[in-house]
Coordinates of C-alpha atoms and ligand atoms in Angstrom, one line a residue:
M311 CA 12.8 55.0 -5.3
D312 CA 15.0 54.9 -9.0
V313 CA 13.5 53.9 -12.4
L314 CA 14.8 50.7 -12.5
E315 CA 13.5 49.8 -8.5
L316 CA 10.0 51.0 -10.4
L317 CA 10.2 49.5 -13.7
E318 CA 11.3 45.8 -11.6
I319 CA 7.9 47.1 -9.8
E320 CA 6.3 47.4 -12.6
S321 CA 7.0 44.0 -14.3
E322 CA 6.0 42.3 -11.0
V323 CA 2.4 43.8 -11.4
S324 CA 1.7 43.0 -14.8
L325 CA 1.7 41.6 -16.9
P326 CA 4.8 41.2 -19.2
K327 CA 4.8 42.3 -23.7
R328 CA 6.7 39.1 -24.2
Y329 CA 3.0 37.3 -23.4
S330 CA 1.3 39.2 -26.0
T331 CA 3.6 37.6 -28.5
L332 CA 3.0 34.2 -27.9
S333 CA 0.9 31.8 -30.1
V334 CA -2.4 30.0 -28.1
E335 CA -1.1 27.0 -29.4
E336 CA 2.9 27.6 -27.3
M337 CA 1.6 29.2 -24.7
E338 CA -0.8 26.0 -24.0
A339 CA 1.9 24.0 -24.5
R340 CA 3.9 25.5 -22.4
V341 CA 1.3 25.5 -19.5
N342 CA 1.2 22.0 -19.9
E343 CA 5.3 21.1 -19.6
I344 CA 4.6 23.1 -16.3
K345 CA 1.4 21.5 -15.4
A346 CA 3.8 18.3 -15.4
H347 CA 6.7 19.2 -14.1
F348 CA 5.0 20.3 -10.6
G349 CA 2.3 17.4 -11.1
D350 CA 0.9 17.1 -7.6
R351 CA 3.0 19.6 -6.0
L352 CA 0.8 22.3 -8.8
F353 CA -2.8 22.6 -8.0
I354 CA -5.1 24.4 -10.5
P355 CA -8.7 24.6 -9.3
G356 CA -11.1 26.7 -11.8
H357 CA -14.6 28.7 -11.0
H358 CA -17.7 27.4 -13.9
Y359 CA -17.5 31.4 -14.8
Q360 CA -13.4 31.4 -16.3
K361 CA -13.3 31.4 -20.3
D362 CA -12.7 27.9 -21.6
E363 CA -8.7 28.6 -22.5
V364 CA -8.2 29.0 -18.9
I365 CA -11.1 26.1 -17.2
Q366 CA -9.4 23.4 -19.8
F367 CA -6.7 23.6 -17.3
A368 CA -8.1 23.0 -13.9
D369 CA -7.8 20.4 -12.5
A370 CA -10.8 20.7 -10.5
R371 CA -14.2 22.7 -11.3
G372 CA -16.6 23.9 -9.3
D373 CA -18.6 26.6 -7.7
S374 CA -17.6 28.2 -5.1
L375 CA -19.0 25.3 -2.0
K376 CA -16.9 22.5 -4.2
L377 CA -14.1 24.7 -4.7
A378 CA -13.4 26.0 -1.0
Q379 CA -13.9 22.4 0.1
I380 CA -11.5 20.3 -2.6
C381 CA -8.8 23.2 -2.1
Q382 CA -9.0 21.5 2.0
T383 CA -8.1 18.2 0.9
K384 CA -4.7 18.6 -1.2
P385 CA -2.0 18.7 1.3
N386 CA 0.4 18.3 -0.8
A387 CA -0.2 20.8 -3.4
E388 CA 2.5 23.4 -2.5
Y389 CA 1.2 25.8 -4.8
I390 CA -2.3 26.6 -5.5
V391 CA -3.1 28.4 -8.2
F392 CA -7.0 29.7 -8.1
C393 CA -8.5 30.0 -11.5
G394 CA -11.2 32.9 -10.0
V395 CA -11.8 36.2 -8.2
H396 CA -9.9 37.2 -4.7
F397 CA -12.2 36.7 -2.4
M398 CA -11.8 32.6 -3.9
A399 CA -8.5 32.4 -3.1
E400 CA -8.3 34.1 -0.4
T401 CA -10.7 31.3 0.6
A402 CA -8.5 29.0 -0.4
D403 CA -4.9 30.7 1.8
M404 CA -7.9 30.6 4.5
L405 CA -8.4 26.6 4.8
T406 CA -4.9 25.5 3.8
N407 CA -2.4 24.7 5.3
P408 CA 0.7 27.8 6.2
N409 CA 3.1 26.0 3.9
Q410 CA 0.6 25.8 0.8
K411 CA 1.0 28.9 -1.1
V412 CA -2.1 30.9 -3.2
I413 CA -1.4 32.5 -6.0
L414 CA -4.0 34.4 -8.6
P415 CA -2.7 35.3 -12.0
D416 CA -4.0 38.4 -12.1
L417 CA -4.8 40.5 -8.7
R418 CA -7.6 42.3 -11.1
A419 CA -9.7 39.9 -10.6
G420 CA -11.7 40.9 -7.8
C421 CA -15.2 40.5 -7.6
S422 CA -18.0 43.8 -7.6
M423 CA -20.2 42.5 -4.8
A424 CA -17.4 41.3 -2.4
D425 CA -16.4 45.0 -3.1
M426 CA -20.0 46.6 -1.8
A427 CA -19.2 44.8 1.9
D428 CA -16.0 46.8 3.5
I429 CA -15.0 46.3 7.3
E430 CA -15.8 50.1 8.8
Q431 CA -19.2 50.5 6.9
T432 CA -19.6 46.6 8.8
E433 CA -18.8 47.5 11.7
I434 CA -21.0 50.7 11.7
G435 CA -23.8 49.0 10.8
W436 CA -23.7 46.4 13.2
T437 CA -23.7 49.0 16.2
K438 CA -26.6 51.0 14.7
M439 CA -28.2 47.8 14.6
Q440 CA -27.3 46.3 18.1
E441 CA -29.2 49.8 19.0
I442 CA -32.3 49.1 17.7
W443 CA -32.5 45.1 18.6
G444 CA -30.1 44.4 21.3
D445 CA -28.4 41.4 21.1
T446 CA -30.7 39.1 19.4
I447 CA -28.9 39.6 15.5
L448 CA -26.3 36.5 14.0
P449 CA -24.2 37.3 10.9
L450 CA -24.7 35.7 8.1
T451 CA -21.7 36.6 4.9
Y452 CA -21.8 34.8 1.8
V453 CA -18.4 33.4 0.6
N454 CA -18.3 36.3 -2.2
S455 CA -17.1 38.7 0.1
T456 CA -13.5 39.9 1.7
A457 CA -11.6 37.6 4.4
A458 CA -11.9 41.1 6.9
I459 CA -15.6 40.4 6.7
K460 CA -15.8 36.8 7.0
G461 CA -13.6 37.0 10.3
F462 CA -16.5 39.8 11.6
V463 CA -19.2 37.1 11.3
G464 CA -17.3 33.9 12.2
K465 CA -15.8 36.8 15.6
N466 CA -19.9 37.2 15.8
G467 CA -21.0 33.7 16.0
G468 CA -21.8 33.6 12.8
A469 CA -20.9 32.1 9.6
C470 CA -20.3 32.0 5.2
V471 CA -23.1 30.4 3.0
T472 CA -22.7 30.3 -0.7
S473 CA -25.7 29.7 -2.8
G474 CA -25.5 26.1 -2.9
N475 CA -26.0 25.8 0.7
A476 CA -27.8 29.4 1.6
K477 CA -30.9 27.7 2.9
K478 CA -29.2 25.3 5.0
M479 CA -27.2 27.4 6.7
L480 CA -30.2 30.3 7.2
E481 CA -32.6 27.5 9.0
W482 CA -29.4 27.4 11.0
A483 CA -28.9 30.3 11.8
F484 CA -32.7 30.3 12.8
T485 CA -31.8 28.1 15.9
Q486 CA -29.1 30.8 16.8
K487 CA -30.5 34.0 16.8
E488 CA -34.2 35.6 16.2
R489 CA -32.6 37.9 13.1
I490 CA -30.0 37.7 10.3
L491 CA -28.1 40.2 8.8
F492 CA -26.6 39.5 6.0
L493 CA -24.2 40.3 3.7
P494 CA -23.3 41.7 1.3
D495 CA -25.8 39.9 -1.6
Q496 CA -29.3 41.4 -0.6
H497 CA -30.5 39.3 -3.6
L498 CA -29.7 35.6 -2.4
G499 CA -30.3 36.8 1.2
R500 CA -34.0 37.6 0.3
N501 CA -34.5 35.1 -2.3
T502 CA -33.4 32.9 0.6
A503 CA -35.5 34.0 3.0
F504 CA -38.3 34.0 1.2
D505 CA -37.6 30.4 0.5
I506 CA -37.9 29.3 4.0
G507 CA -41.3 31.4 4.5
I508 CA -40.0 34.5 5.4
P509 CA -42.7 37.0 3.6
L510 CA -40.7 40.2 2.4
E511 CA -42.4 42.6 5.1
Q512 CA -39.9 41.5 7.3
M513 CA -36.9 42.3 5.5
A514 CA -35.4 45.1 6.1
V515 CA -32.1 46.8 3.8
Y516 CA -29.6 48.4 5.4
A517 CA -27.3 51.1 3.2
P518 CA -23.9 51.3 3.9
L519 CA -23.5 54.5 1.5
T520 CA -26.0 56.2 3.9
G521 CA -26.1 54.8 7.0
E522 CA -29.7 54.2 6.6
F523 CA -32.2 51.9 6.9
E524 CA -35.3 50.8 3.7
Y525 CA -38.0 49.4 5.8
E526 CA -41.4 50.8 6.7
G527 CA -42.8 48.7 9.5
E528 CA -42.3 48.2 12.8
W529 CA -38.5 47.3 14.5
E530 CA -39.3 44.8 16.2
D531 CA -40.9 42.4 13.2
V532 CA -37.9 42.7 11.2
K533 CA -36.7 39.2 10.5
V534 CA -33.6 39.3 8.0
I535 CA -31.5 42.6 7.4
L536 CA -30.0 43.1 4.2
W537 CA -26.7 44.8 3.0
K538 CA -27.9 46.6 -0.1
G539 CA -25.0 45.1 -2.6
H540 CA -25.5 43.0 -5.5
C541 CA -23.6 41.3 -8.1
S542 CA -23.5 43.8 -11.7
V543 CA -23.3 40.8 -13.3
H544 CA -26.9 39.3 -12.2
E545 CA -28.1 42.5 -12.2
K546 CA -28.4 42.1 -15.4
F547 CA -31.1 39.7 -16.5
N548 CA -34.8 41.3 -15.6
V549 CA -38.8 40.2 -15.6
Q550 CA -39.0 41.3 -19.0
H551 CA -36.5 39.4 -20.2
I552 CA -39.1 36.5 -19.3
Q553 CA -42.0 38.0 -19.9
N554 CA -40.8 37.4 -23.8
L555 CA -39.4 34.5 -23.7
R556 CA -42.2 33.3 -22.1
K557 CA -44.8 34.9 -24.9
Q558 CA -42.3 34.0 -28.0
Q559 CA -41.1 30.5 -26.7
P560 CA -43.7 29.0 -23.5
E561 CA -42.4 25.9 -24.1
M562 CA -38.7 27.3 -22.4
N563 CA -38.1 26.1 -18.9
I564 CA -36.3 29.2 -17.1
I565 CA -33.3 29.0 -14.7
V566 CA -31.6 31.1 -12.6
H567 CA -28.7 32.3 -10.3
P568 CA -29.9 33.0 -6.9
E569 CA -28.0 36.7 -7.1
C570 CA -30.5 37.1 -9.8
T571 CA -33.4 39.5 -8.1
Y572 CA -36.7 38.7 -5.9
D573 CA -38.9 39.4 -9.3
V574 CA -36.6 37.5 -11.8
V575 CA -36.3 34.6 -8.9
Q576 CA -40.0 34.6 -8.7
A577 CA -40.8 34.8 -12.8
S578 CA -38.4 31.6 -13.0
D579 CA -38.7 28.1 -13.6
Y580 CA -35.9 27.2 -10.8
A581 CA -33.3 28.6 -8.8
G582 CA -29.9 27.9 -8.0
S583 CA -25.9 27.7 -7.6
T584 CA -23.8 27.5 -10.7
N585 CA -23.3 23.7 -10.1
Y586 CA -27.3 23.2 -9.8
I587 CA -28.0 24.8 -13.1
I588 CA -25.1 22.5 -14.4
E589 CA -27.0 19.5 -13.5
T590 CA -30.4 20.0 -13.9
I591 CA -29.5 20.5 -17.6
K592 CA -27.7 17.7 -18.2
N593 CA -29.9 15.5 -16.1
A594 CA -32.8 17.5 -18.0
P595 CA -34.3 15.4 -21.3
A596 CA -32.8 16.1 -25.0
G597 CA -34.6 17.8 -26.7
S598 CA -35.5 20.1 -23.8
K599 CA -35.2 23.7 -24.1
W600 CA -33.8 26.0 -21.4
A601 CA -33.1 30.0 -21.3
I602 CA -30.2 30.6 -18.7
G603 CA -29.7 33.7 -16.2
T604 CA -25.9 33.6 -15.4
E605 CA -22.7 33.9 -16.5
M606 CA -21.8 34.0 -19.7
N607 CA -18.8 32.2 -20.2
L608 CA -21.2 29.7 -18.7
V609 CA -23.6 29.8 -20.4
N610 CA -21.6 29.1 -23.4
R611 CA -20.1 25.8 -22.0
I612 CA -23.7 24.0 -21.1
I613 CA -24.3 25.5 -25.4
D614 CA -21.3 23.6 -26.0
E615 CA -21.9 20.5 -24.5
H616 CA -25.4 19.8 -24.8
P617 CA -26.1 20.1 -28.2
D618 CA -29.2 17.5 -28.1
K619 CA -31.0 20.6 -26.3
E620 CA -32.5 24.2 -27.4
I621 CA -30.1 26.8 -24.9
V622 CA -30.1 30.1 -24.8
S623 CA -28.8 33.1 -22.5
L624 CA -32.4 34.6 -21.0
N625 CA -30.4 38.0 -21.4
P626 CA -29.2 38.2 -25.3
F627 CA -27.2 41.0 -24.9
M628 CA -25.1 39.6 -21.8
C629 CA -21.4 40.0 -21.3
P630 CA -19.5 37.8 -18.8
C631 CA -18.1 38.7 -15.8
L632 CA -15.0 41.2 -16.2
T633 CA -13.7 40.8 -13.3
M634 CA -13.8 36.9 -13.2
N635 CA -12.5 37.5 -17.3
R636 CA -9.1 38.7 -16.3
I637 CA -7.4 35.6 -15.9
D638 CA -6.5 34.4 -18.8
L639 CA -4.4 32.4 -20.2
P640 CA -1.0 34.8 -20.5
H641 CA -1.3 35.3 -16.5
L642 CA -1.9 32.0 -16.0
L643 CA 1.1 31.0 -18.3
W644 CA 2.8 34.3 -16.5
S645 CA 2.2 32.7 -13.2
L646 CA 3.1 29.2 -14.1
E647 CA 6.8 30.2 -15.4
K648 CA 7.1 32.7 -12.4
L649 CA 6.8 29.5 -10.4
E650 CA 8.8 27.2 -13.1
Q651 CA 11.8 30.5 -12.3
G652 CA 11.3 30.0 -7.9
E653 CA 9.0 33.1 -7.7
V654 CA 5.6 33.4 -6.9
V655 CA 3.7 36.0 -8.1
N656 CA 0.2 37.4 -7.1
H657 CA 0.7 35.3 -4.0
I658 CA -2.4 35.6 -1.8
T659 CA -2.2 36.0 1.8
V660 CA -4.8 36.6 4.8
P661 CA -3.1 38.1 8.1
A662 CA -2.9 35.6 10.9
D663 CA -5.9 38.0 13.3
I664 CA -8.2 38.0 10.2
T665 CA -8.0 34.0 9.2
K666 CA -8.5 33.7 12.8
N667 CA -11.7 34.5 12.8
A668 CA -13.0 33.9 8.6
V669 CA -12.1 30.8 9.5
L670 CA -14.8 29.9 12.4
S671 CA -17.4 31.6 9.7
L672 CA -15.8 28.8 6.9
E673 CA -15.8 26.2 9.5
R674 CA -19.3 26.7 10.8
M675 CA -20.4 26.2 7.3
L676 CA -18.6 23.8 5.7
E677 CA -19.1 21.2 8.6
R678 CA -23.1 21.6 7.9
S679 CA -22.8 21.2 4.1
Ligands
13P387 P1 -21.3 30.1 -7.0 O1 -20.6 29.3 -8.4 O2 -21.1 29.2 -5.6 O3 -23.0 29.8 -8.0 O4 -21.1 31.5 -7.1 C1 -21.3 32.3 -8.1 C2 -20.7 33.6 -8.2 O5 -20.7 34.5 -8.4 C3 -19.4 33.8 -7.6 O6 -18.6 34.4 -8.0
SF4_388 FE1 -18.7 38.6 -8.6 FE2 -21.0 38.6 -9.7 FE3 -18.6 38.4 -11.0 FE4 -19.6 36.3 -9.2 S1 -20.2 36.6 -11.2 S2 -17.8 37.1 -9.0 S3 -20.8 37.5 -7.6 S4 -19.7 40.3 -9.9

């Protein structure tokens, strides 16, 4: 491969230097211009964790569930420029028509939790679980997982869940099989299972890196097998934060995302999806006080939108989700300008054989949501 070819590839995957010389106003004006040019042929969904500089251009904003649902209602959108992370763009690709193209403005916008379950590890773990429990397990996967994991789950009769419907889906899953394997977030799995009445003693943890189970009871008693994955953003909230706050400001309401640990969720007043957090605070009386345990871009936006309420982050030194933050105004503009020039960059496509089974797991969730 010669230097020119290398340079060409480089310019396809990384942001051309020109974008660092444009002012914010120039970039915003160009995005608006391109949006107006494409009209309904372009749809921009944005997750609540996206930066303000990006979310202002979203045609719809939402939690993972809402964004999955809304993409299905936009058949005229030839281009879906997804402002979120990779697994969300994959989901959008699988739920839309083959002629619709899903674009992720920066391919580095992954999700560290989704990366904690790969398909090889899952197949190995599943074989071990079948040896112990036989055909008694239904797999469920949080949507924060790769398309391959969704495909595995779909092939084995299971479904996807989001933080907005995890309880309902877990209850459904127990009507299908005696035991559940919950991938890849142990915390959402544990919090939800506890919520529907499964005691902690009946939950085993499977550690994919060692191939071992963390469990001390009888195999027969296990009801839920939790994949040992987590969200590095939500693990930054701890019980000490809650205790400090309760001591200093006992009137504060504490609301957290269920990707937080079991101890944090138990010590909080409320727990739910990003949408649940937004709605709860929106509907709270003026003057009420809130500490929020979720990603920082969203917390800052909620603070700005509710000057009549006292709102803080549960962890005062909280950082945003770094991968969500990869989608910034320059990358958004770059992907849109490329579209304007007739070029699709960062096109997210899931192979047909994976899509076939993964869609089963998504549809089983969507028809129950
Ligand atoms: P929800 O928007 O479904 O609550 O999920 C949060 C999240 O971590 C997405 O990555
Ligand atoms: Fe993944 Fe956590 Fe970021 Fe959500 S907040 S995208 S789960 S790393």
